Short mmCIF file of N, CA and C in Angstrom, two decimals:
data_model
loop_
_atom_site.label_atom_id
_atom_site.label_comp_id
_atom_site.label_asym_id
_atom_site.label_seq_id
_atom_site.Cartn_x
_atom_site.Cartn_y
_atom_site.Cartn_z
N UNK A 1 -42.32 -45.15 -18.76
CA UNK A 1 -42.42 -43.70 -18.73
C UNK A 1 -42.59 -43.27 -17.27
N UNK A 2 -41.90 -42.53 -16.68
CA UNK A 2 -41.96 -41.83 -15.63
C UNK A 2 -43.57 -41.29 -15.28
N UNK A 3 -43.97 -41.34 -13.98
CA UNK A 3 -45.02 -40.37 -13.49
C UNK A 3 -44.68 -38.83 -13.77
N UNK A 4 -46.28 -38.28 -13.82
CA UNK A 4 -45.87 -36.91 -13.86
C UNK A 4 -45.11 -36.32 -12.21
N UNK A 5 -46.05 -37.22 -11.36
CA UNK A 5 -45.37 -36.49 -9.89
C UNK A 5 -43.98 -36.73 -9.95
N UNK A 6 -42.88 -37.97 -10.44
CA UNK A 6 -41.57 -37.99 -10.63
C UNK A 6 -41.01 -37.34 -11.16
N UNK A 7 -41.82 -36.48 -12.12
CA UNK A 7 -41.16 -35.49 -13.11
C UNK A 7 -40.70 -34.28 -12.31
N UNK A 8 -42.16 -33.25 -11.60
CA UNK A 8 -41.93 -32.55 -11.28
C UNK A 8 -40.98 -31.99 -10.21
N UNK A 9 -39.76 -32.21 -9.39
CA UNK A 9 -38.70 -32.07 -8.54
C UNK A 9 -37.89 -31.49 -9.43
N UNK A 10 -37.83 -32.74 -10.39
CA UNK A 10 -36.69 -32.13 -11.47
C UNK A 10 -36.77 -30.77 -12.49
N UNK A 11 -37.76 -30.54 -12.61
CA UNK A 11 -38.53 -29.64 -13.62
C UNK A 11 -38.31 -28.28 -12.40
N UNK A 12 -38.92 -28.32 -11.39
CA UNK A 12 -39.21 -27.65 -10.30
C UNK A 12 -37.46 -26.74 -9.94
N UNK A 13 -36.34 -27.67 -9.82
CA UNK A 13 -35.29 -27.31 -9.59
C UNK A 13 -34.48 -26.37 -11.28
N UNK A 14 -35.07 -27.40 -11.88
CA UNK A 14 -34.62 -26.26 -13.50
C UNK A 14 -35.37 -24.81 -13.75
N UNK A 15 -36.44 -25.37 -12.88
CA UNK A 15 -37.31 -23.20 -13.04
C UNK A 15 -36.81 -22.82 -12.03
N UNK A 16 -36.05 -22.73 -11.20
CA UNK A 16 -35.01 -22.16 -9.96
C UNK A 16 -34.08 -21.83 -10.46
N UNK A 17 -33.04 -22.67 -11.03
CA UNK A 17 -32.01 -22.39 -11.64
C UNK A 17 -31.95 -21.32 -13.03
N UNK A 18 -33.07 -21.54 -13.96
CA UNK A 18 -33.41 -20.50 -15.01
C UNK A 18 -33.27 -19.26 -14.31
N UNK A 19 -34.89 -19.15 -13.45
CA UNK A 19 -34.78 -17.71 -12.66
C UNK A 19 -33.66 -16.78 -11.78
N UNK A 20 -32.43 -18.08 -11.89
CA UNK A 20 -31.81 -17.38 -10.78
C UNK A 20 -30.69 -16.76 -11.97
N UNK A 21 -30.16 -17.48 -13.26
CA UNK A 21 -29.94 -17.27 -14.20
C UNK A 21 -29.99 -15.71 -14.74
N UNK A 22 -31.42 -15.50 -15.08
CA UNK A 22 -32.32 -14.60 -15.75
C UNK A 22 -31.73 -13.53 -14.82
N UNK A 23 -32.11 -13.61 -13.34
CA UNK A 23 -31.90 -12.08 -12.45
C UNK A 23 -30.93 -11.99 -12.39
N UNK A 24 -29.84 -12.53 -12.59
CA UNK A 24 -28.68 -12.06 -12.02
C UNK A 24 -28.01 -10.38 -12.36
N UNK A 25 -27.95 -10.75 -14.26
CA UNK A 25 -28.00 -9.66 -14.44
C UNK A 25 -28.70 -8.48 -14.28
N UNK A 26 -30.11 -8.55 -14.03
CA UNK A 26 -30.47 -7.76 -13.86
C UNK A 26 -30.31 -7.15 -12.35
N UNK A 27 -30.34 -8.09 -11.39
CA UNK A 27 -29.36 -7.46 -10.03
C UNK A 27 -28.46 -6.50 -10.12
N UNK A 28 -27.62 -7.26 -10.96
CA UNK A 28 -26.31 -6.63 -11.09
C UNK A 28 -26.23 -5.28 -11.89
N UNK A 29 -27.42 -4.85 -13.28
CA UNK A 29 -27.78 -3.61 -13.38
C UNK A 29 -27.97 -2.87 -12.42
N UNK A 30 -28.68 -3.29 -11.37
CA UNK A 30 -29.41 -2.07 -10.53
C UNK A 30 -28.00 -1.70 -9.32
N UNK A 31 -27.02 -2.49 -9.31
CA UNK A 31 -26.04 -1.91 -8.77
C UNK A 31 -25.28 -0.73 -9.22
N UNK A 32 -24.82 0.03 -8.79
CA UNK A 32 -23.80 1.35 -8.97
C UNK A 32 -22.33 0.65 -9.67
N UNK A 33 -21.72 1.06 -10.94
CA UNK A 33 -20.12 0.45 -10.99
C UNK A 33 -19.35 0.82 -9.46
N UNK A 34 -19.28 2.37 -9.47
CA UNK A 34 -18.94 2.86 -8.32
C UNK A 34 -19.48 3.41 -7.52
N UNK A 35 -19.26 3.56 -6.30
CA UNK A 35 -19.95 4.26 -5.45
C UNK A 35 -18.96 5.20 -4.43
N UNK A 36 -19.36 6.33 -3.64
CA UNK A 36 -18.70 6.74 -3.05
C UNK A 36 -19.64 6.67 -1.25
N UNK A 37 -18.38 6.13 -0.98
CA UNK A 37 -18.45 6.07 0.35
C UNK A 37 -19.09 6.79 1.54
N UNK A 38 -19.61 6.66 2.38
CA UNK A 38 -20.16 8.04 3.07
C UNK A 38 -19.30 8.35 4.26
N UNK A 39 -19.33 9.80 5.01
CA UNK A 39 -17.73 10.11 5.43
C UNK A 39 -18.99 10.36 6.92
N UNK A 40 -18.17 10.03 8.12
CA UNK A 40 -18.87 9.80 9.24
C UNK A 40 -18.97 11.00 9.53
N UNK A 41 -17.70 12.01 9.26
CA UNK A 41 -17.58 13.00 9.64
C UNK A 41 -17.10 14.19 8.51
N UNK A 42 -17.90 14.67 8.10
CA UNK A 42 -17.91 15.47 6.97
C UNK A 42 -16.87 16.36 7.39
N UNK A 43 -16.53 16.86 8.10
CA UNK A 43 -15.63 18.04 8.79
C UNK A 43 -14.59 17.66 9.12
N UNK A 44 -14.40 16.04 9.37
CA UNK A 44 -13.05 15.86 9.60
C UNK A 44 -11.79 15.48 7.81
N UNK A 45 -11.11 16.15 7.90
CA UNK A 45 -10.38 16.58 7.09
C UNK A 45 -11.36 16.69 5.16
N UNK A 46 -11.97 18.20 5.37
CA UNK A 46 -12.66 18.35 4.40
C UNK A 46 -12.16 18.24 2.99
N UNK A 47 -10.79 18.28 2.94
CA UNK A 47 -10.29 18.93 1.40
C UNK A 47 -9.98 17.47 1.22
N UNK A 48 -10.53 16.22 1.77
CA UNK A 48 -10.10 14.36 1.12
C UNK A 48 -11.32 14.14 0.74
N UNK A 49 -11.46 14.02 -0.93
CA UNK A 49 -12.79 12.87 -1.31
C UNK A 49 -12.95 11.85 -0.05
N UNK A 50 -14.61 11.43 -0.19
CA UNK A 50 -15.42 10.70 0.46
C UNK A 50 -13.96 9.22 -0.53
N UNK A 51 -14.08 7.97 0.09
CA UNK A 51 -13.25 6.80 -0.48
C UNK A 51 -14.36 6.51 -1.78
N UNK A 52 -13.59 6.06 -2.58
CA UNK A 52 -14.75 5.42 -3.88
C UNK A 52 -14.60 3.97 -4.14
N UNK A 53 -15.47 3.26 -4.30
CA UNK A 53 -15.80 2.00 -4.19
C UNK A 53 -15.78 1.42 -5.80
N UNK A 54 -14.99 0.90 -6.32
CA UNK A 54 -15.21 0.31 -7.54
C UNK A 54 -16.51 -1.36 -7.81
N UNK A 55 -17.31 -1.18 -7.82
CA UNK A 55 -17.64 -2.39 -8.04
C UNK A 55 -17.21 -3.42 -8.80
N UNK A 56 -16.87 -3.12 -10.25
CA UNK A 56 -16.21 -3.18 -11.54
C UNK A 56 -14.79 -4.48 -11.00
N UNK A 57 -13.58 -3.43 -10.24
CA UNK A 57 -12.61 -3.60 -9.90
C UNK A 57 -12.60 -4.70 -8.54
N UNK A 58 -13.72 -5.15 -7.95
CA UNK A 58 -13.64 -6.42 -7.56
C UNK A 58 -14.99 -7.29 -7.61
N UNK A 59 -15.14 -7.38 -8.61
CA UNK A 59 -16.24 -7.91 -9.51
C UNK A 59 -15.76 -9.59 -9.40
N UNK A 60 -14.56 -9.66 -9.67
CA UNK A 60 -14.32 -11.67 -9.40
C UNK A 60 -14.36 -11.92 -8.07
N UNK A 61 -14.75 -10.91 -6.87
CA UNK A 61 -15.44 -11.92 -5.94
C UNK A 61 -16.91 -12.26 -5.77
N UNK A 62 -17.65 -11.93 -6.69
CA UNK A 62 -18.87 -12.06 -6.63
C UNK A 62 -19.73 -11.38 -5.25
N UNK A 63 -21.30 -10.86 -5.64
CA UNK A 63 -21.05 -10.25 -4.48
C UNK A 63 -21.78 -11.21 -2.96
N UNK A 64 -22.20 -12.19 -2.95
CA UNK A 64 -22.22 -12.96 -1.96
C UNK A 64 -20.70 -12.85 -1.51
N UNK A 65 -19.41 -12.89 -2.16
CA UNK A 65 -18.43 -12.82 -1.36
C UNK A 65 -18.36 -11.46 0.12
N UNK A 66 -18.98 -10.59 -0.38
CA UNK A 66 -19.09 -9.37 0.59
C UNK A 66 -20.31 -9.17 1.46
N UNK A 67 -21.39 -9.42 0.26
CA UNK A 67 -23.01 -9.11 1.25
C UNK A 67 -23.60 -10.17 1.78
N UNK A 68 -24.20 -10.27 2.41
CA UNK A 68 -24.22 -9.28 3.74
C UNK A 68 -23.31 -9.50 4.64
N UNK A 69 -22.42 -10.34 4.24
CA UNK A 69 -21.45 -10.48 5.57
C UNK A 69 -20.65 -9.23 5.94
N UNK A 70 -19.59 -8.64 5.25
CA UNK A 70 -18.87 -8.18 5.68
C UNK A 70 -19.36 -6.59 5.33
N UNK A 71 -20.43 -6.34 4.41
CA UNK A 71 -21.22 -5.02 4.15
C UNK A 71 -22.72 -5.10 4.14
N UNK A 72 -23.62 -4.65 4.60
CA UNK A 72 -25.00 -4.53 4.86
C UNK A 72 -25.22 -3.90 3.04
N UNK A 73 -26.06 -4.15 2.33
CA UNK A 73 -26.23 -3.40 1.04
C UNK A 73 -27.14 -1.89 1.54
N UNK A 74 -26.99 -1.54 1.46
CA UNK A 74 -27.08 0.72 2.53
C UNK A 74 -25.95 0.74 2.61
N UNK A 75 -26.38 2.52 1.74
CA UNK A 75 -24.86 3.14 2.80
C UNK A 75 -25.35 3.70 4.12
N UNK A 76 -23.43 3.55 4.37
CA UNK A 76 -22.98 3.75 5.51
C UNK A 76 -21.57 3.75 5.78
N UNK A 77 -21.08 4.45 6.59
CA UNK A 77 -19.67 4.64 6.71
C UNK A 77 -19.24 4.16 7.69
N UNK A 78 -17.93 4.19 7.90
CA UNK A 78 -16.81 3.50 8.73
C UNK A 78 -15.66 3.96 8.88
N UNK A 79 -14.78 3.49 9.87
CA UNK A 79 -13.28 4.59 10.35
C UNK A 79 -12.35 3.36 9.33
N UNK A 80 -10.92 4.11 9.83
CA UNK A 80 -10.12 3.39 9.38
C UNK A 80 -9.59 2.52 10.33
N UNK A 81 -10.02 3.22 11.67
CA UNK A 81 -9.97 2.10 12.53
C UNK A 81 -10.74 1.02 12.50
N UNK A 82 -11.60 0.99 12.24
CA UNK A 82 -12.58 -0.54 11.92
C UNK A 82 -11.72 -1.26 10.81
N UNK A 83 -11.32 -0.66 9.85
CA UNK A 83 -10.73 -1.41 8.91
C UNK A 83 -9.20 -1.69 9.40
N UNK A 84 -8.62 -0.99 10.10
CA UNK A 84 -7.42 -1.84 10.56
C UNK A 84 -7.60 -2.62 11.65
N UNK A 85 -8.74 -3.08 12.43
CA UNK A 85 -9.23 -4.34 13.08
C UNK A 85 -10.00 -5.11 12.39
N UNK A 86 -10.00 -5.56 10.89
CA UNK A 86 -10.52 -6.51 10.01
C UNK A 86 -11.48 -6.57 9.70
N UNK A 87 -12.57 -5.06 10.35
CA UNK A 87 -13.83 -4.78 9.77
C UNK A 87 -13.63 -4.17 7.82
N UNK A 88 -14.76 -4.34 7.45
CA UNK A 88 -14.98 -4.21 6.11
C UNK A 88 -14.01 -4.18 5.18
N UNK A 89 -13.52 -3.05 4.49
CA UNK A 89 -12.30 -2.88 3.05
C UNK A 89 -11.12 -3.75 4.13
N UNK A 90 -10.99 -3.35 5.88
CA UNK A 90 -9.97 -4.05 5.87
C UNK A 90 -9.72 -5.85 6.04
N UNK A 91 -10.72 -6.44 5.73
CA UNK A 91 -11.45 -7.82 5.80
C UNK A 91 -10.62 -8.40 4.71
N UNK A 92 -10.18 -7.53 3.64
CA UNK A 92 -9.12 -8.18 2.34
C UNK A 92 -7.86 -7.46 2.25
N UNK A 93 -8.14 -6.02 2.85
CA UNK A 93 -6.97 -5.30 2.55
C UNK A 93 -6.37 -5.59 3.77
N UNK A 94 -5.46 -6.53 4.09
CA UNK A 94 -4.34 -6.57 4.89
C UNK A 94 -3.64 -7.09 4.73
N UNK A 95 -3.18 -6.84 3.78
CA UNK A 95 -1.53 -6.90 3.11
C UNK A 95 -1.40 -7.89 2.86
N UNK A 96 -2.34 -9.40 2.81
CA UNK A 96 -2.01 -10.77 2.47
C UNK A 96 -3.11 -10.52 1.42
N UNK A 97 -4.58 -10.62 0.91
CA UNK A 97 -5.12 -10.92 0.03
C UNK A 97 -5.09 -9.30 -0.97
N UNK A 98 -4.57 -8.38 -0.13
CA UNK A 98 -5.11 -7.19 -0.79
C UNK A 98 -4.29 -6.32 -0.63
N UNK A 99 -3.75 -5.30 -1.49
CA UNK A 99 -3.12 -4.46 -0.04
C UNK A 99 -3.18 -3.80 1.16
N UNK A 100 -2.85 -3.32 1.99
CA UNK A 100 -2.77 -2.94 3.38
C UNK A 100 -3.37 -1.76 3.23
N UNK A 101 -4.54 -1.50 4.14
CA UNK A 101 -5.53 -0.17 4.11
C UNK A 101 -4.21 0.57 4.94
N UNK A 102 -3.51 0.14 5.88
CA UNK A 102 -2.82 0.67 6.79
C UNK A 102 -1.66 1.50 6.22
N UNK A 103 -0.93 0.55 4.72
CA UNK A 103 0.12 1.21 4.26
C UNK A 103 -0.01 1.83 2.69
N UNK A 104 -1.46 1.97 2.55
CA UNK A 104 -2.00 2.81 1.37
C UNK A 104 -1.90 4.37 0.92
N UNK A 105 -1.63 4.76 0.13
CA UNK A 105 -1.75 6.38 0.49
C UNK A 105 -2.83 6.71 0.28
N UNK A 106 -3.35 7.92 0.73
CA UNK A 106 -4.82 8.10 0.69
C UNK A 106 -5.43 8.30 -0.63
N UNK A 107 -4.81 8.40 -1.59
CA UNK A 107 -5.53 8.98 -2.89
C UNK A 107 -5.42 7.53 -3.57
N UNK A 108 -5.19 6.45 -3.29
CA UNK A 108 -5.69 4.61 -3.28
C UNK A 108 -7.08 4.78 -3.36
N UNK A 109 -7.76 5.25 -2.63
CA UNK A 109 -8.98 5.51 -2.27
C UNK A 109 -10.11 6.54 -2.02
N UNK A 110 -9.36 7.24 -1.92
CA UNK A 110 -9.87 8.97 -1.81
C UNK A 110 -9.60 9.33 -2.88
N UNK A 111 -10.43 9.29 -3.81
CA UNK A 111 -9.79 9.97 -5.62
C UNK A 111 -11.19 11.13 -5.85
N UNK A 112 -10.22 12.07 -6.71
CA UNK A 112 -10.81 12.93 -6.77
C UNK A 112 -11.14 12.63 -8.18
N UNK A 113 -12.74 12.67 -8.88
CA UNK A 113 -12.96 12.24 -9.84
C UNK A 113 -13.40 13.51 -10.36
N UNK A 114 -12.83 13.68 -11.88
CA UNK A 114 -13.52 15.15 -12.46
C UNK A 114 -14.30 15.03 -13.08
N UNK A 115 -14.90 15.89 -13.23
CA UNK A 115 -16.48 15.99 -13.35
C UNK A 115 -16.63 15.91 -15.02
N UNK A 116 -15.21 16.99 -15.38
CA UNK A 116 -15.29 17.11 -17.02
C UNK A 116 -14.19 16.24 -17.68
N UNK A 117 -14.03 15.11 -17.39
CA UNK A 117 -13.10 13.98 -17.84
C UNK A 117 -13.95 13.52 -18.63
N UNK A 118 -13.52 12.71 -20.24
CA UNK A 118 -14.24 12.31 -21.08
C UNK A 118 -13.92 11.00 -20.91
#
């Protein structure tokens, strides 16, 4: 029969793995499906929704694929110039894993969501 001290590593690594189990979802509750983006410059071209962020819609990269690397979890906004030098949305969207932030039309991302849609 094994020692108890031999036991515990193994035991020790299965209550890690449970807990990490258990939170996930609940992480993943306290996230937003979507979110909308924040606009650096509210005044520059007023009549375009803020961009909206599907969580939902890239959900198979998990989100260690994005945080914290390529997004801080806060908002905060960004140009499109950052994203056509491989900062953030444009980190996938360039036309090889994602489509091209560059050759998108704006309502890709700028959607106007109604309020009284069922």
């Amino acid at each position: 029969m094994p020692r108890p001290s031999a036991l515990a590593p193994r035991w020790g690594g299965l209550l890690a793995i449970a807990i990490l189990l258990l939170s996930v979802p609940v992480i993943g509750a306290a996230f937003p499906g979507s979110l909308r983006i924040p606009r650096l410059d509210p005044t520059h071209m007023p009549g375009l929704p803020s961009a909206l962020f599907s969580h939902r819609t890239h959900g198979t990269f998990g989100c260690y694929a994005c945080h914290p690397s390529t997004f801080p979890e806060a908002a905060f906004g960004f140009t499109h110039d950052d994203m056509n030098r491989g900062r953030y949305c444009g980190r996938c969207h360039d036309g090889g894993l994602a489509f091209s932030v560059r050759k998108a039309s704006c309502d890709s991302c700028h959607v106007q969501v109604n309020a009284n849609a069922h």
